[in-house]
Each structure stands twice: as C-alpha cells, then as structure tokens.
CSV table of C-alpha atoms in Angstrom, one decimal:
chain,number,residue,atom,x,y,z
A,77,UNK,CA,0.3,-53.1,71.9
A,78,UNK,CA,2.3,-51.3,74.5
A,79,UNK,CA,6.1,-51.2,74.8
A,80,UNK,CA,8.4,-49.8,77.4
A,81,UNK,CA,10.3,-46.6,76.7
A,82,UNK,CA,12.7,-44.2,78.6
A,83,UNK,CA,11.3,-40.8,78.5
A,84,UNK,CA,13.0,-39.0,81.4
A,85,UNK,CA,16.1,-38.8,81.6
A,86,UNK,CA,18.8,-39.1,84.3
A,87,UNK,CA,19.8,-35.8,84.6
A,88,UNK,CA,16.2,-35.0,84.4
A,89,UNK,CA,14.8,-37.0,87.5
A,90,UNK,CA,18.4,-35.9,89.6
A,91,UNK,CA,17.0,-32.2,88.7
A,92,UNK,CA,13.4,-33.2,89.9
A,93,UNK,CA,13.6,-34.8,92.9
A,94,UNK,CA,16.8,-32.6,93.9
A,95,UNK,CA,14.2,-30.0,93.4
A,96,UNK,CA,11.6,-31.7,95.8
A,97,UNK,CA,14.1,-32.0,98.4
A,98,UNK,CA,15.8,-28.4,98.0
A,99,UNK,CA,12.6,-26.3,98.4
A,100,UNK,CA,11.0,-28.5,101.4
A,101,UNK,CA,14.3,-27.7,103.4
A,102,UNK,CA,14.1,-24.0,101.9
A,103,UNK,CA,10.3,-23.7,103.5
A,104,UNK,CA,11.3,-26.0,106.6
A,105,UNK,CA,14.3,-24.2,107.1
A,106,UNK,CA,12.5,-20.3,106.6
A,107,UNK,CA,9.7,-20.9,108.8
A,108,UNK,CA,11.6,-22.0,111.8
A,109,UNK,CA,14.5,-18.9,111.3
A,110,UNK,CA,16.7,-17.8,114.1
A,111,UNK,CA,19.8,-20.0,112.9
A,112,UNK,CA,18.1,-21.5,110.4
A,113,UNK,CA,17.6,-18.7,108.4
A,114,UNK,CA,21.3,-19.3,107.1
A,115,UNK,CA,20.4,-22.8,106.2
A,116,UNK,CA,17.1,-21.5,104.3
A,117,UNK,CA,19.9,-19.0,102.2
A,118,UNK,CA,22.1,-22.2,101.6
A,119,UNK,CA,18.9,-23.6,100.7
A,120,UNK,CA,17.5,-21.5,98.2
A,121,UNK,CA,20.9,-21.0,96.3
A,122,UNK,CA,20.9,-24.8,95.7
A,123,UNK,CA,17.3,-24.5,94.3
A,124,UNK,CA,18.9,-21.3,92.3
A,125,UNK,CA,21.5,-23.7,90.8
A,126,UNK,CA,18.9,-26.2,89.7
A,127,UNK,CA,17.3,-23.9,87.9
A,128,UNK,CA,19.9,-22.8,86.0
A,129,UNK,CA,20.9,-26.4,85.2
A,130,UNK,CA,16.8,-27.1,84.5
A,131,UNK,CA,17.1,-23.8,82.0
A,132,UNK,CA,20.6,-25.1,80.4
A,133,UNK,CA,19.1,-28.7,80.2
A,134,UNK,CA,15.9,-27.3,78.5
A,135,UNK,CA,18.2,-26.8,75.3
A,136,UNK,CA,21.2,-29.2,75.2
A,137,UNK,CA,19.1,-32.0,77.4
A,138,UNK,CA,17.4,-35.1,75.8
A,139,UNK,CA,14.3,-34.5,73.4
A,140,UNK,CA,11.5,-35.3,76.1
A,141,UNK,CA,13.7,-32.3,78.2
A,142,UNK,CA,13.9,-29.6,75.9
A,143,UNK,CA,11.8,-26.9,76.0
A,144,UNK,CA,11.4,-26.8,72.2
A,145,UNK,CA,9.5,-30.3,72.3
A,146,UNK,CA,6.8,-29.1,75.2
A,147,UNK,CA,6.7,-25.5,74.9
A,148,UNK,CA,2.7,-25.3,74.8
A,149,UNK,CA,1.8,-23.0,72.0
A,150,UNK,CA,-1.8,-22.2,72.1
A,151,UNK,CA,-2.0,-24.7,68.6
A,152,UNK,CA,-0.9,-27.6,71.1
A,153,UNK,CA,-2.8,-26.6,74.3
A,154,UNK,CA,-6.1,-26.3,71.7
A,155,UNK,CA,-5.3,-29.9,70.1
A,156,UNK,CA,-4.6,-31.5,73.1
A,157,UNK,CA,-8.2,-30.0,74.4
A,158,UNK,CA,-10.0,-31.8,71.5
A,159,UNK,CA,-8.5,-34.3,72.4
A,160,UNK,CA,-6.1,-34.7,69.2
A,161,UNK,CA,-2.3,-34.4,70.6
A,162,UNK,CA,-0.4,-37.4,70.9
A,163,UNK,CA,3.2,-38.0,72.8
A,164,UNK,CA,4.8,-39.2,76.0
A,165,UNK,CA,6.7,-36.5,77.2
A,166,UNK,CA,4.4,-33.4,79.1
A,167,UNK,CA,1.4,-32.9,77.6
A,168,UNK,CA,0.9,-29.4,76.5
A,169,UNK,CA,-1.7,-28.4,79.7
A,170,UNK,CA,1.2,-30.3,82.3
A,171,UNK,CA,4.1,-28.3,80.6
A,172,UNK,CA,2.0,-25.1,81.2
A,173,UNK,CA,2.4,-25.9,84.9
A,174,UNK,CA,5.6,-27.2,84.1
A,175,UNK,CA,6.9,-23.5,83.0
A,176,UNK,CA,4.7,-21.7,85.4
A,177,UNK,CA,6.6,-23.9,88.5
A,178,UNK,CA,9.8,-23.2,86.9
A,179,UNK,CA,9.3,-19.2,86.4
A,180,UNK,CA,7.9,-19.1,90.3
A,181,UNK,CA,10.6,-21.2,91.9
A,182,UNK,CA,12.5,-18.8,89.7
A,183,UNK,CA,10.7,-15.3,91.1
A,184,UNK,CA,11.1,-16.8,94.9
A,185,UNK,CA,14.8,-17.0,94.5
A,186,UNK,CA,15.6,-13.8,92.6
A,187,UNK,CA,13.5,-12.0,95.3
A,188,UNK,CA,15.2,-14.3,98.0
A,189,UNK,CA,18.5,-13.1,96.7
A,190,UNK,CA,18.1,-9.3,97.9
A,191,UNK,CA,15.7,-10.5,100.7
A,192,UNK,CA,16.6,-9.5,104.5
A,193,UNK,CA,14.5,-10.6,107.7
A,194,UNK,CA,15.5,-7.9,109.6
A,195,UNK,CA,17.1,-9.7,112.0
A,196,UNK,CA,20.0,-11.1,110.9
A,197,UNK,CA,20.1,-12.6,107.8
A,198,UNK,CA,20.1,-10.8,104.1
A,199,UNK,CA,20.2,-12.4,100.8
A,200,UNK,CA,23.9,-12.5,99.0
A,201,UNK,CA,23.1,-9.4,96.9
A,202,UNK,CA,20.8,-7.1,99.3
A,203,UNK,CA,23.9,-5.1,99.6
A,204,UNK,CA,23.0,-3.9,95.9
A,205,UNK,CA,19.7,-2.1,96.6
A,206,UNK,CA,18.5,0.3,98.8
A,207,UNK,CA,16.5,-1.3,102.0
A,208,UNK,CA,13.3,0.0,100.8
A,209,UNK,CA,14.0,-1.9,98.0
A,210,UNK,CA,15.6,-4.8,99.5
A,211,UNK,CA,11.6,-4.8,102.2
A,212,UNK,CA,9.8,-4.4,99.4
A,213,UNK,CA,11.7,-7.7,97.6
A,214,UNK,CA,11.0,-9.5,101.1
A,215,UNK,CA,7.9,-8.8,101.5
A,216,UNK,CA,6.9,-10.0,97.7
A,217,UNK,CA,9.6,-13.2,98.8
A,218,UNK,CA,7.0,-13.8,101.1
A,219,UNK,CA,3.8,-13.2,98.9
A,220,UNK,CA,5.2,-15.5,96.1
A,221,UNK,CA,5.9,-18.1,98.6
A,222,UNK,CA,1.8,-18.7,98.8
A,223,UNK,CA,1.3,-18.9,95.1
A,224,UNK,CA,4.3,-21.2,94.8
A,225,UNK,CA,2.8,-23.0,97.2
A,226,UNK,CA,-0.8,-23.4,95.4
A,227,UNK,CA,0.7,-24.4,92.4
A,228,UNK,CA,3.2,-27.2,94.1
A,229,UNK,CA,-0.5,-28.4,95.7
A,230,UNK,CA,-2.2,-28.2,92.1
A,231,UNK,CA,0.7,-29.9,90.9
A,232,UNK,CA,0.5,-32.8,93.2
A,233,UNK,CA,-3.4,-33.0,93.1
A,234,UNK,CA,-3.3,-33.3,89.2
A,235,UNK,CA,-0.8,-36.4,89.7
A,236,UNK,CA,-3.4,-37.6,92.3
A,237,UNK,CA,-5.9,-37.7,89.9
A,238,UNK,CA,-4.2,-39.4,87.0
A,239,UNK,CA,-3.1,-41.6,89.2
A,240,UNK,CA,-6.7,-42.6,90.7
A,241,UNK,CA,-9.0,-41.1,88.1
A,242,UNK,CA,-7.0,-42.0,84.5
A,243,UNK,CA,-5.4,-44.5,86.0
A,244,UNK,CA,-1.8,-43.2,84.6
A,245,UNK,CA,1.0,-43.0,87.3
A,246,UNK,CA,3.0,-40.5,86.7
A,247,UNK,CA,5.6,-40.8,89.8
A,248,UNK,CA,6.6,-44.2,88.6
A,249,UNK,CA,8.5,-42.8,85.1
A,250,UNK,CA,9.9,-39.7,86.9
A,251,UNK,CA,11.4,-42.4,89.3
A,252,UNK,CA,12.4,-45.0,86.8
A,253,UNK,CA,13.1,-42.9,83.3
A,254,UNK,CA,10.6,-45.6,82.1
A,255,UNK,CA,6.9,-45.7,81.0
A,256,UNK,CA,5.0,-48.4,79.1
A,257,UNK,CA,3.7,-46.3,76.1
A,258,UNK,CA,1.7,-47.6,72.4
A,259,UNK,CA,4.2,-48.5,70.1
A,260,UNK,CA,3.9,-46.1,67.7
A,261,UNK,CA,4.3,-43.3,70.1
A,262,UNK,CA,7.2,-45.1,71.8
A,263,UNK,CA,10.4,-42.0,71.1
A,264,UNK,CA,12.7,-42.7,73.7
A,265,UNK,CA,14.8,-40.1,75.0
A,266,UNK,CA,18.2,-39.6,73.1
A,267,UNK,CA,20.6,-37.1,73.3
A,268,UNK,CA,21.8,-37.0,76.8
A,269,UNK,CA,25.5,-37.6,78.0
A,270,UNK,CA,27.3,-37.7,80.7
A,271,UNK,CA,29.5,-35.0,78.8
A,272,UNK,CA,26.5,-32.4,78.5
A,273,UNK,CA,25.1,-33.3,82.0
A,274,UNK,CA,28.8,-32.2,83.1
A,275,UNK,CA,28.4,-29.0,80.9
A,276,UNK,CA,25.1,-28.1,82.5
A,277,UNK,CA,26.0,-28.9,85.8
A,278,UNK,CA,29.0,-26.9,86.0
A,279,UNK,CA,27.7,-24.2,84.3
A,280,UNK,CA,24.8,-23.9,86.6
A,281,UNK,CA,27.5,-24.5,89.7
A,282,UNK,CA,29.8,-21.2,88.1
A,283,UNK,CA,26.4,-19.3,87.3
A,284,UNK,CA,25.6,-19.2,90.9
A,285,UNK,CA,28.9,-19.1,92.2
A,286,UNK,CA,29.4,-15.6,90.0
A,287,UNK,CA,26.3,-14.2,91.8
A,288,UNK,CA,27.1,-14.7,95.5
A,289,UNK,CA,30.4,-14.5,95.4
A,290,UNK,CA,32.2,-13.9,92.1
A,291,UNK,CA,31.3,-10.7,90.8
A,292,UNK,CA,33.7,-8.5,90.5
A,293,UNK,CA,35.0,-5.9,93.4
A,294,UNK,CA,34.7,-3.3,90.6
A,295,UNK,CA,31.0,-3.9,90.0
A,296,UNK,CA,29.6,-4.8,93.2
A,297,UNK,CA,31.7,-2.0,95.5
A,298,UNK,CA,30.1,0.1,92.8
A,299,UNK,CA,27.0,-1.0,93.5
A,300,UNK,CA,27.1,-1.8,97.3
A,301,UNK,CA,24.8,0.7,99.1
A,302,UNK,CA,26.1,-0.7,102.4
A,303,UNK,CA,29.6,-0.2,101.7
A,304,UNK,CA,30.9,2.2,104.0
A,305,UNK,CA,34.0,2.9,106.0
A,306,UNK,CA,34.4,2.1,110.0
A,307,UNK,CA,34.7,4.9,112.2
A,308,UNK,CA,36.7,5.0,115.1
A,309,UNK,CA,36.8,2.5,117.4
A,310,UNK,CA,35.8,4.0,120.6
B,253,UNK,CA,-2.1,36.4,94.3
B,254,UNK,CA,1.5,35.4,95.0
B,255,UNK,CA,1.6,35.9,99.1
B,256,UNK,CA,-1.8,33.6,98.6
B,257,UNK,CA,0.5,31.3,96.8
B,258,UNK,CA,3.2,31.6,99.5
B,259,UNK,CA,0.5,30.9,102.4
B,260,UNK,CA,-0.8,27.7,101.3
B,261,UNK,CA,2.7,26.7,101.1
B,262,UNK,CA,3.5,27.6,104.5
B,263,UNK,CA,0.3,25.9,105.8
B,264,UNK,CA,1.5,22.7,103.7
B,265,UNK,CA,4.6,22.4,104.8
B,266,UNK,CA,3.4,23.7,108.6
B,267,UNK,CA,0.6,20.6,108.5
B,268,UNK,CA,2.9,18.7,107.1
B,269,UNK,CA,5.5,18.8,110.1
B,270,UNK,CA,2.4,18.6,112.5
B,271,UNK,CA,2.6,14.5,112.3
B,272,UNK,CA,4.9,14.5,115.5
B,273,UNK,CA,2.7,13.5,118.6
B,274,UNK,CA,2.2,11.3,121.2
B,275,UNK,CA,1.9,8.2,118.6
B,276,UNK,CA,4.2,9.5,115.6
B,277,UNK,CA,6.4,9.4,119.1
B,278,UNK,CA,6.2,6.1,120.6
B,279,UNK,CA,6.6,4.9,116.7
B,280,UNK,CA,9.5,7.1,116.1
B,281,UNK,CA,11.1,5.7,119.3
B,282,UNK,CA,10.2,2.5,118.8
B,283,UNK,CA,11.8,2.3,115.2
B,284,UNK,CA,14.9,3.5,116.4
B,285,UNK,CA,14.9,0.7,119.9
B,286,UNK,CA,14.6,-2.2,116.8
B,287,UNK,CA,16.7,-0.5,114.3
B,288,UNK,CA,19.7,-0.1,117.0
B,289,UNK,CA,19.1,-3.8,118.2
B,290,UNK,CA,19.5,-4.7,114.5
B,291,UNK,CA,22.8,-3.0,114.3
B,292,UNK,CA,24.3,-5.1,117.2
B,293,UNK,CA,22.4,-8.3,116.4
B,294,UNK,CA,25.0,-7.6,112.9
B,295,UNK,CA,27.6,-7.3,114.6
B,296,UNK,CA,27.4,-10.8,116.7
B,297,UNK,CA,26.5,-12.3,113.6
B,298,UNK,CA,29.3,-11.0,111.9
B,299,UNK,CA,31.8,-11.9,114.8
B,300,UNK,CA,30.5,-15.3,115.9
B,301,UNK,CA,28.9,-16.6,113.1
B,302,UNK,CA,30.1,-15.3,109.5
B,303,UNK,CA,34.0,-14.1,110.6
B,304,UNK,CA,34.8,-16.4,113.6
B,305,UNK,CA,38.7,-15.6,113.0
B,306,UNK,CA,37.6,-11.9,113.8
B,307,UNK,CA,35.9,-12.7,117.0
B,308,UNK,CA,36.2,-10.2,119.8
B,309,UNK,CA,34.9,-11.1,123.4
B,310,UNK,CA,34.6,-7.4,124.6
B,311,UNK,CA,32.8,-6.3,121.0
B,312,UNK,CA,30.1,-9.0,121.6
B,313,UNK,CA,30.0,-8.6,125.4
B,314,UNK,CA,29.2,-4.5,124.8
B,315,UNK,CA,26.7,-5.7,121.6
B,316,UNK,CA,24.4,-8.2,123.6
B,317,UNK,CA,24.1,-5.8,126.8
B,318,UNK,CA,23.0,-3.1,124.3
B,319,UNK,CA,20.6,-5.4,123.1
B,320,UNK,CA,19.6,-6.7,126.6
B,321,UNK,CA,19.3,-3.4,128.1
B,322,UNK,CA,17.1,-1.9,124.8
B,323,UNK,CA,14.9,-4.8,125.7
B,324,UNK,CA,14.8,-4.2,129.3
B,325,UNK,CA,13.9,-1.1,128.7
B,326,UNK,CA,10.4,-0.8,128.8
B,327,UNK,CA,9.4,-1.1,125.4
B,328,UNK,CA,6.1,-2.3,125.8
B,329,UNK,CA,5.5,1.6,126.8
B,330,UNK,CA,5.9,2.4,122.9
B,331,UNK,CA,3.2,0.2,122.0
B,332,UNK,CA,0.7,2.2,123.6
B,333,UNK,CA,-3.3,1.5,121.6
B,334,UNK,CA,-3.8,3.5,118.3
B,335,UNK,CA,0.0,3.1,117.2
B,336,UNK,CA,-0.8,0.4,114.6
B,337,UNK,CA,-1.5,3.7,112.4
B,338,UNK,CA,0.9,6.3,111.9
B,339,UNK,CA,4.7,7.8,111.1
B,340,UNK,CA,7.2,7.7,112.8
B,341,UNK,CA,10.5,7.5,111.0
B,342,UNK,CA,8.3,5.8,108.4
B,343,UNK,CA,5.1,4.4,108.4
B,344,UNK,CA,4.4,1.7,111.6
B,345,UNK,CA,3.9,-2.1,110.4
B,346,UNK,CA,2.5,-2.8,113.4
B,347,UNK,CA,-0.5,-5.0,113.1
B,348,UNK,CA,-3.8,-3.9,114.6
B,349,UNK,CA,-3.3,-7.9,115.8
B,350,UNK,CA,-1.4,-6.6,118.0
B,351,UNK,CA,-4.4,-5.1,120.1
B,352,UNK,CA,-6.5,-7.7,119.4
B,353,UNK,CA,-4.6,-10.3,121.4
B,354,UNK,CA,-2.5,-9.0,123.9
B,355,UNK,CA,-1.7,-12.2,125.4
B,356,UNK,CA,0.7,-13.1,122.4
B,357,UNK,CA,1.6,-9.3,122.1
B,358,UNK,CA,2.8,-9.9,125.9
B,359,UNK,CA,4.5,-12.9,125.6
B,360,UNK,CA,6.3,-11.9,121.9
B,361,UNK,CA,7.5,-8.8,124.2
B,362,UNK,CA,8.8,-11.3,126.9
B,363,UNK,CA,11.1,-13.8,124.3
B,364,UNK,CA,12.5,-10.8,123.2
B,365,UNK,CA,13.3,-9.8,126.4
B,366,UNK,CA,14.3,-13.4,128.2
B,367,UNK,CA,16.5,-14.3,124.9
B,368,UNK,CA,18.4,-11.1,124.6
B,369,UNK,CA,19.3,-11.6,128.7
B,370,UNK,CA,20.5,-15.0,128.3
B,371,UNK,CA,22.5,-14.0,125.3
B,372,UNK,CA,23.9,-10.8,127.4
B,373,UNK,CA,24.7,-13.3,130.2
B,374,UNK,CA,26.3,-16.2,127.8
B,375,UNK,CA,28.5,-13.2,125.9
B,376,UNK,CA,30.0,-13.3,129.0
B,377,UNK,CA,31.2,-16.5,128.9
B,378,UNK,CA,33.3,-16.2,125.7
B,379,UNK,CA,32.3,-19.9,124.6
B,380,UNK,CA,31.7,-18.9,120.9
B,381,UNK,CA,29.2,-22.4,120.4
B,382,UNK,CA,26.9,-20.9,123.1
B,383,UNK,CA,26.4,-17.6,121.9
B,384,UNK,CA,25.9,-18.9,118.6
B,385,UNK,CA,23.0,-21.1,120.1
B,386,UNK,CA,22.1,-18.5,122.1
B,387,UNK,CA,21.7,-16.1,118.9
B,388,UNK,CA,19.4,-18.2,117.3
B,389,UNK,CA,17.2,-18.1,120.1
B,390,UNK,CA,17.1,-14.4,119.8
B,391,UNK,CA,16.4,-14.4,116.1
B,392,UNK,CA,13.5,-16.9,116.4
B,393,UNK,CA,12.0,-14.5,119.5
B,394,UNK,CA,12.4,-11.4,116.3
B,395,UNK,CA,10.9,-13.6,113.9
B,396,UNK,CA,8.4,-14.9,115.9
B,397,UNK,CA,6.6,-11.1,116.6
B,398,UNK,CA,7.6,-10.2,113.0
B,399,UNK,CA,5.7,-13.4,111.6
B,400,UNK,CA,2.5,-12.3,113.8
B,401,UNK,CA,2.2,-9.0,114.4
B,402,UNK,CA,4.2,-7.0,111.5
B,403,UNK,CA,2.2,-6.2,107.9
B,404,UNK,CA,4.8,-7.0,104.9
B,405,UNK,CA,6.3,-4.7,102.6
C-alpha cells in the first residue's frame, strides 16, 4: 500500500535546479573566458548565494531539508548498509554525496573569490591576499574544479542507476516535491513558509552582498594589498 | 674555523646569484613583457569595461599600443628551448608542451599578436562597444596559451 507524499520542498527544488543552472553557466562561461570571464564571476557569486541559502535552509527548512534529519552518522550509513534504515528523504550513503557536493561547490567558490586569470579578471576579494596567494588559490580553483566535476558525474550516474537498475526515479520528486512512498513511511514535509524561505533568501542575498561589496572601507582598505596611490600622471 | 664559516657563506650566496644566464634571461624578460601587458590590459578593463564614466580615449589609445608593440616585439625570441626550467623573476610555468608542439606554440604566439593589433587599431576609433569586443578577443588569445602551455599554481 503506497501513498503519495511531498518530500521536497519548494524552496528545496528552486535551490536545486537553480544550482544545476548556476554552475553549467559558471563552467560554460570559465572555459570560454575573454569577456566571459566576468560572466563566470557573476556566475559563481549566484552559486555562492545558494549555498548560503542551502546552509540557512539546512536548519530553518522543512524536515526532509534539514541537515539534522540526513546528517549520515556512521550508526545510519552502517544500518542503511544492512539494509535496516528506513525513510524517504536522502538515504544516509546519498546525503554523504549530498554534503560532499555541498562542501566542494563550497571550496570552488571560496577559492573563486580570491581567484585572478591573469588577464583581466580577479575574484571580488583577491585584493585581500598577496598574488602568490591569490595563484596559489587559482590554481587549486582550477584543481577542485575536476573533483567537483567527478562527483557531479557520480552523482548523476547513481540517479542513472536507480532509475534503470532499482527502478526508483529520483528526478521525478526533485521536480514535483512528490513521491509515491509505503504508507507507514509516508512523513511529508512540514515546516516550510513562505516567511522562512524570505528569511533564507534574503539572508543568503545580504551574506554575499557583504562579501563583494559591503564590507567595510575600514576593514578591507586595511586589508587591500593592492591599495596604493596614483602617481603622476605623465 | 670562523673565516671557514665566512667562506661557505660567500660561496652560498656567490652560487646563489650565479642563476642569471642566457635562460634565467629570456625568463626574466619574458615575465616582465606579460607582467607589463597585464598592467595595461587593467587599465582598459578598468576604463571600458568596469568604470565607463571614467573613460579616456588617449589613456586606452597609449595602453593597447603598449600592448601591441610588447607583442610585436619579438617575443617568440624569449622562448628559446630549455626555458620551460628555470628562474627568472620567479620560477617559469612554462610547459615543456610548449616544445613539444610548436605548431600551437606558434599559432598561441600569433593570437596574441593579431588580437592586441586589432585592439591597438580599434582604440583608435574611440567606439567604447568595439574595444570592449575587441578586449575579449585579446583575453581569450591569453587564456588560450595559459590553458595549454602554462603549469598551475
């Protein structure tokens, strides 16, 4: 006896598939450069302020969202091995890659942020550091990029095989909010809002807001290795 | 004991400031051609791209010929074989690659130099939409050798 039951959440599938789109025009955008390379900044400060929203969401989201109710303790990961956990949001092994995608996306932006090409682009803070800092940043950018990359492919071959193999589409409740689960497992999400997606959202929007352009002249002239005052102008 | 001391010092610091050479040269120079590029591709981007309002013809005019004329300088010259080891103002990322196939290392040398005379010869113009175009082209030409033939950090 099956019934049908909302797992993901609104905000929750925005987030995803906002996600999706962000980073393919971040890679797109980075490979091709020259002008571009703006774009792939623009990019990869809307995948920063996802995150942040995915991370605020994580606690004031609805159940299935929060990282409390999928955090895969090595208890969980071992039951669900033998075979004994039970539950419709991410199963302990799929919220492993779940926080592994997160913390990646999260290491590609934070390097991206005092990245520069040498060129003519630099991330929004690479003023802070030193340049050797700022190349070394770039080139591990660049390095992440590939295991980010594996993982997005491992990510999409495991949904491959559930959908062919165990015969459970995955794609269709991240679309829909809906899955059709046993009745005695069927939780649906709750406690969601429109008034906490707002909170999330605009905290997320401020959060990375404050870092390109918000801190204060105090801190980052401070900080600003590249500072400096124009010399004449002959 | 301590003149001992004080001659393994000298020798140090003597072997030390033996790197210059022939290849510590061409490196040296070459790091210097890209790093002055860099300082005038900066300021284009700054005028025509990120601060518009502060746009100055003459400024971007005297940027792109430095640019153009760096390029046209003969810079393949600095890339002469061995170079993909050594230090010049730091240590070359210059791929061996680069030796390997000198078909792309020849053509990467001729974007850079066909993009930075078409953006010398557009400055001219003054139409701000052009150069920015134009700009691009040039960075892609950069990112282009720097995708192939440059190691990472």
């Amino acid at each position: 006896m099956t019934v049908k039951v909302k797992v993901w959440d609104l905000p929750l599938r925005l987030f995803h598939w906002a996600l999706v789109l962000a980073v393919g025009f971040a890679v797109v955008t980075g490979e091709i450069g020259g002008s571009w390379a703006d774009w792939h900044g623009r990019f990869g400060l809307i995948v920063l302020g996802l995150l942040f929203f995915r991370l605020i969401w994580g606690f004031i989201g609805s159940n299935h969202a929060r990282f409390a109710s999928f955090v895969p303790t090595p208890a969980r990961i071992a039951a669900y091995l033998q075979g004994g956990w039970e539950g419709i949001g991410h199963n302990p092994l799929g919220a492993l890659a779940v926080l592994a995608l997160l913390g990646l996306a999260g290491l590609q932006v934070g390097t991206g942020l005092f990245a520069n090409d040498d060129i003519a682009f630099q991330g929004p803070l690479a003023g802070l550091v030193d340049k050797p800092v700022s190349d070394k940043l770039t080139g591990l950018h660049a390095t992440a990029f590939y295991v980010l990359a594996a993982l997005i492919g491992l990510h999409v071959a495991a949904i491959v095989f559930y959908v062919r193999v165990k015969k459970h589409n995955l794609v269709k409740p991240m679309l829909t909010g809906t899955k059709q689960v046993p009745r005695e497992l069927a939780v649906p999400a709750t406690g969601h809002s429109l008034g906490r997606f707002a909170v999330a959202a605009i905290a997320a929007g401020v959060l990375v807001w404050t870092i390109t352009d918000g801190l204060p002249d105090r801190l980052t002239k401070a900080l600003d290795v590249q500072a400096s005052v124009a010399g004449p102008a002959w | 004991m301590k003149s001992k001391l004080l001659l393994t010092l000298i020798i140090g610091a003597a072997s030390a400031a033996a790197v210059a050479g022939p290849i510590e040269d061409q490196i040296r120079f070459r790091q210097s051609a890209y790093s002055f590029v860099g300082w005038n591709c900066a300021k284009i981007k700054n005028q025509v791209i990120d601060h518009p309002e502060t746009y100055n013809k003459d400024q971007v005019v005297a940027a792109a010929s430095a640019i153009a004329a760096t390029a046209n300088s003969g810079l393949g010259g600095l890339f002469g074989a061995g170079t993909d080891k050594g230090t010049g103002w730091k240590t070359t990322r210059l791929k061996s690659e680069f030796f390997q196939q000198p078909d792309d290392a020849k053509n990467a040398g001729v974007a850079f130099i066909t993009e930075a005379n078409a953006l010398a010869k557009v400055a001219e113009t003054g139409k701000i939409d052009d150069i920015k175009a134009q700009f691009g082209k040039l960075g892609e030409a950069c990112k282009g050798c720097h995708d192939k033939f440059r190691t990472k950090e």
